[in-house]
Amino acid sequence: NPLRYQWVWNFSEWYSLVKTRLKYGFLDKTWKEVICRQYENAKSFSEWLASVYKKETGYQFIDHIWNVVKTIEIEGINRLWSFFSWRALIKIVSKFWMNRRFWFIDKNYDICIPAQYSSASNFYSWIALVQDNKRYWFLYTDGYVKWMLDPIYDTVIFNQLDGVDLF
């Protein structure tokens, strides 16, 4: 029964992410709960993987048959998104930066774009919106700047997906 959930996301790759007050899980297209609500944080499936988090195990990627594919072990990790355009966004919180920074990892789980941005979106059609020093750039998946926006904008809204506020 979908009314017992606080949030129900769109179906993505055959599954819907659901949330009660404290835990996330997944439903199949028959509304059967295929992964009980056991995660403190989770993101929808994308590119055949979903990002999940439990305090005991940390941030992980799981596949469609619920196997843990990879545990992400990066110091200071605060949030992990699912893959888009072969890149996954990671939010790092560090005393060194006195705030948050965003990194991207590739499908080999290697850092491909280091933590140099104070805000970032997921990649959509191979382009992400990033911000630092009150300037916005559109970035390619290889880390090169596609174009810079004029500094006349206070806020830039780029495609929001998965219920995540980008800025």
PDB file of N, CA, C and O in Angstrom, residues 15 26 34-35 38-39 45 47-54 57 59-72 83 109:
ATOM      1  N   TYR A  15      12.354  -0.198 -10.433  1.00  0.00           N
ATOM      2  CA  TYR A  15      12.142  -0.081  -8.993  1.00  0.00           C
ATOM      3  C   TYR A  15      11.830   1.352  -8.600  1.00  0.00           C
ATOM      4  O   TYR A  15      12.297   2.299  -9.219  1.00  0.00           O
ATOM      5  N   PHE A  26      12.945  -0.228  -1.415  1.00  0.00           N
ATOM      6  CA  PHE A  26      12.587  -0.254  -2.829  1.00  0.00           C
ATOM      7  C   PHE A  26      11.353  -1.118  -3.062  1.00  0.00           C
ATOM      8  O   PHE A  26      11.201  -2.171  -2.446  1.00  0.00           O
ATOM      9  N   VAL A  34      10.586  -4.994  -2.249  1.00  0.00           N
ATOM     10  CA  VAL A  34      11.623  -5.984  -2.550  1.00  0.00           C
ATOM     11  C   VAL A  34      12.871  -5.776  -1.700  1.00  0.00           C
ATOM     12  O   VAL A  34      13.632  -6.707  -1.494  1.00  0.00           O
ATOM     13  N   ILE A  35      13.090  -4.588  -1.244  1.00  0.00           N
ATOM     14  CA  ILE A  35      14.100  -4.337  -0.217  1.00  0.00           C
ATOM     15  C   ILE A  35      13.388  -3.607   0.899  1.00  0.00           C
ATOM     16  O   ILE A  35      12.859  -2.515   0.710  1.00  0.00           O
ATOM     17  N   GLN A  38      15.502  -0.356   5.120  1.00  0.00           N
ATOM     18  CA  GLN A  38      16.640  -0.631   5.988  1.00  0.00           C
ATOM     19  C   GLN A  38      17.758   0.394   5.874  1.00  0.00           C
ATOM     20  O   GLN A  38      18.688   0.372   6.661  1.00  0.00           O
ATOM     21  N   TYR A  39      17.672   1.306   4.913  1.00  0.00           N
ATOM     22  CA  TYR A  39      18.754   2.259   4.677  1.00  0.00           C
ATOM     23  C   TYR A  39      18.433   3.619   5.286  1.00  0.00           C
ATOM     24  O   TYR A  39      17.299   4.083   5.242  1.00  0.00           O
ATOM     25  N   PHE A  45      17.691   3.930  -8.635  1.00  0.00           N
ATOM     26  CA  PHE A  45      18.563   3.228  -9.570  1.00  0.00           C
ATOM     27  C   PHE A  45      18.834   4.094 -10.786  1.00  0.00           C
ATOM     28  O   PHE A  45      17.946   4.768 -11.298  1.00  0.00           O
ATOM     29  N   GLU A  47      21.725   3.700 -14.247  1.00  0.00           N
ATOM     30  CA  GLU A  47      22.829   2.950 -14.852  1.00  0.00           C
ATOM     31  C   GLU A  47      23.065   1.633 -14.117  1.00  0.00           C
ATOM     32  O   GLU A  47      24.181   1.211 -13.892  1.00  0.00           O
ATOM     33  N   TRP A  48      21.951   1.007 -13.703  1.00  0.00           N
ATOM     34  CA  TRP A  48      21.888  -0.328 -13.106  1.00  0.00           C
ATOM     35  C   TRP A  48      22.452  -0.417 -11.693  1.00  0.00           C
ATOM     36  O   TRP A  48      22.648  -1.504 -11.181  1.00  0.00           O
ATOM     37  N   LEU A  49      22.688   0.724 -11.051  1.00  0.00           N
ATOM     38  CA  LEU A  49      23.156   0.734  -9.670  1.00  0.00           C
ATOM     39  C   LEU A  49      22.365   1.765  -8.870  1.00  0.00           C
ATOM     40  O   LEU A  49      21.899   2.758  -9.422  1.00  0.00           O
ATOM     41  N   ALA A  50      22.250   1.518  -7.565  1.00  0.00           N
ATOM     42  CA  ALA A  50      21.648   2.497  -6.655  1.00  0.00           C
ATOM     43  C   ALA A  50      22.618   2.754  -5.517  1.00  0.00           C
ATOM     44  O   ALA A  50      23.312   1.851  -5.049  1.00  0.00           O
ATOM     45  N   SER A  51      22.659   3.979  -5.064  1.00  0.00           N
ATOM     46  CA  SER A  51      23.482   4.367  -3.931  1.00  0.00           C
ATOM     47  C   SER A  51      22.659   4.177  -2.652  1.00  0.00           C
ATOM     48  O   SER A  51      21.513   4.619  -2.585  1.00  0.00           O
ATOM     49  N   VAL A  52      23.244   3.515  -1.652  1.00  0.00           N
ATOM     50  CA  VAL A  52      22.558   3.294  -0.375  1.00  0.00           C
ATOM     51  C   VAL A  52      23.531   3.578   0.767  1.00  0.00           C
ATOM     52  O   VAL A  52      24.748   3.546   0.595  1.00  0.00           O
ATOM     53  N   TYR A  53      22.948   3.856   1.945  1.00  0.00           N
ATOM     54  CA  TYR A  53      23.779   4.132   3.118  1.00  0.00           C
ATOM     55  C   TYR A  53      23.161   3.521   4.366  1.00  0.00           C
ATOM     56  O   TYR A  53      21.969   3.665   4.622  1.00  0.00           O
ATOM     57  N   LYS A  54      24.002   2.808   5.127  1.00  0.00           N
ATOM     58  CA  LYS A  54      23.684   2.347   6.470  1.00  0.00           C
ATOM     59  C   LYS A  54      24.851   2.738   7.359  1.00  0.00           C
ATOM     60  O   LYS A  54      26.013   2.683   6.927  1.00  0.00           O
ATOM     61  N   THR A  57      27.562  -0.007   7.558  1.00  0.00           N
ATOM     62  CA  THR A  57      28.330  -0.392   6.365  1.00  0.00           C
ATOM     63  C   THR A  57      28.856   0.793   5.575  1.00  0.00           C
ATOM     64  O   THR A  57      29.713   0.630   4.712  1.00  0.00           O
ATOM     65  N   TYR A  59      28.585   4.065   2.822  1.00  0.00           N
ATOM     66  CA  TYR A  59      27.983   4.284   1.505  1.00  0.00           C
ATOM     67  C   TYR A  59      28.371   3.154   0.563  1.00  0.00           C
ATOM     68  O   TYR A  59      29.546   2.775   0.480  1.00  0.00           O
ATOM     69  N   GLN A  60      27.370   2.624  -0.146  1.00  0.00           N
ATOM     70  CA  GLN A  60      27.587   1.501  -1.049  1.00  0.00           C
ATOM     71  C   GLN A  60      26.753   1.668  -2.314  1.00  0.00           C
ATOM     72  O   GLN A  60      25.764   2.402  -2.327  1.00  0.00           O
ATOM     73  N   PHE A  61      27.165   0.949  -3.357  1.00  0.00           N
ATOM     74  CA  PHE A  61      26.339   0.783  -4.546  1.00  0.00           C
ATOM     75  C   PHE A  61      25.811  -0.640  -4.541  1.00  0.00           C
ATOM     76  O   PHE A  61      26.560  -1.584  -4.280  1.00  0.00           O
ATOM     77  N   ILE A  62      24.501  -0.791  -4.828  1.00  0.00           N
ATOM     78  CA  ILE A  62      23.907  -2.115  -4.957  1.00  0.00           C
ATOM     79  C   ILE A  62      23.381  -2.280  -6.376  1.00  0.00           C
ATOM     80  O   ILE A  62      23.097  -1.296  -7.052  1.00  0.00           O
ATOM     81  N   ASP A  63      23.263  -3.543  -6.814  1.00  0.00           N
ATOM     82  CA  ASP A  63      22.727  -3.809  -8.146  1.00  0.00           C
ATOM     83  C   ASP A  63      21.267  -4.242  -8.045  1.00  0.00           C
ATOM     84  O   ASP A  63      20.678  -4.244  -6.963  1.00  0.00           O
ATOM     85  N   HIS A  64      20.682  -4.640  -9.188  1.00  0.00           N
ATOM     86  CA  HIS A  64      19.252  -4.974  -9.248  1.00  0.00           C
ATOM     87  C   HIS A  64      18.877  -6.256  -8.512  1.00  0.00           C
ATOM     88  O   HIS A  64      17.702  -6.518  -8.283  1.00  0.00           O
ATOM     89  N   ILE A  65      19.868  -7.071  -8.176  1.00  0.00           N
ATOM     90  CA  ILE A  65      19.564  -8.277  -7.397  1.00  0.00           C
ATOM     91  C   ILE A  65      20.096  -8.136  -5.973  1.00  0.00           C
ATOM     92  O   ILE A  65      20.314  -9.106  -5.279  1.00  0.00           O
ATOM     93  N   TRP A  66      20.292  -6.876  -5.568  1.00  0.00           N
ATOM     94  CA  TRP A  66      20.571  -6.472  -4.195  1.00  0.00           C
ATOM     95  C   TRP A  66      21.949  -6.860  -3.688  1.00  0.00           C
ATOM     96  O   TRP A  66      22.190  -6.880  -2.493  1.00  0.00           O
ATOM     97  N   ASN A  67      22.854  -7.192  -4.606  1.00  0.00           N
ATOM     98  CA  ASN A  67      24.234  -7.440  -4.206  1.00  0.00           C
ATOM     99  C   ASN A  67      24.953  -6.118  -4.009  1.00  0.00           C
ATOM    100  O   ASN A  67      24.757  -5.183  -4.781  1.00  0.00           O
ATOM    101  N   VAL A  68      25.805  -6.064  -2.996  1.00  0.00           N
ATOM    102  CA  VAL A  68      26.672  -4.897  -2.826  1.00  0.00           C
ATOM    103  C   VAL A  68      27.768  -4.991  -3.874  1.00  0.00           C
ATOM    104  O   VAL A  68      28.512  -5.963  -3.924  1.00  0.00           O
ATOM    105  N   VAL A  69      27.833  -3.987  -4.736  1.00  0.00           N
ATOM    106  CA  VAL A  69      28.821  -3.967  -5.810  1.00  0.00           C
ATOM    107  C   VAL A  69      30.118  -3.317  -5.322  1.00  0.00           C
ATOM    108  O   VAL A  69      31.212  -3.774  -5.633  1.00  0.00           O
ATOM    109  N   LYS A  70      29.970  -2.249  -4.542  1.00  0.00           N
ATOM    110  CA  LYS A  70      31.161  -1.526  -4.081  1.00  0.00           C
ATOM    111  C   LYS A  70      30.811  -0.711  -2.850  1.00  0.00           C
ATOM    112  O   LYS A  70      29.765  -0.063  -2.787  1.00  0.00           O
ATOM    113  N   THR A  71      31.696  -0.735  -1.857  1.00  0.00           N
ATOM    114  CA  THR A  71      31.621   0.164  -0.710  1.00  0.00           C
ATOM    115  C   THR A  71      32.574   1.315  -0.984  1.00  0.00           C
ATOM    116  O   THR A  71      33.735   1.094  -1.328  1.00  0.00           O
ATOM    117  N   ILE A  72      32.080   2.533  -0.861  1.00  0.00           N
ATOM    118  CA  ILE A  72      32.894   3.715  -1.148  1.00  0.00           C
ATOM    119  C   ILE A  72      33.564   4.165   0.153  1.00  0.00           C
ATOM    120  O   ILE A  72      32.888   4.518   1.108  1.00  0.00           O
ATOM    121  N   PHE A  83      24.819   6.909 -10.266  1.00  0.00           N
ATOM    122  CA  PHE A  83      25.541   7.295 -11.482  1.00  0.00           C
ATOM    123  C   PHE A  83      24.612   7.932 -12.505  1.00  0.00           C
ATOM    124  O   PHE A  83      23.481   7.482 -12.704  1.00  0.00           O
ATOM    125  N   TYR A 109      35.089   3.545  -9.913  1.00  0.00           N
ATOM    126  CA  TYR A 109      35.069   4.052  -8.548  1.00  0.00           C
ATOM    127  C   TYR A 109      36.331   4.852  -8.212  1.00  0.00           C
ATOM    128  O   TYR A 109      36.705   4.983  -7.050  1.00  0.00           O
TER     129      TYR A 109
END
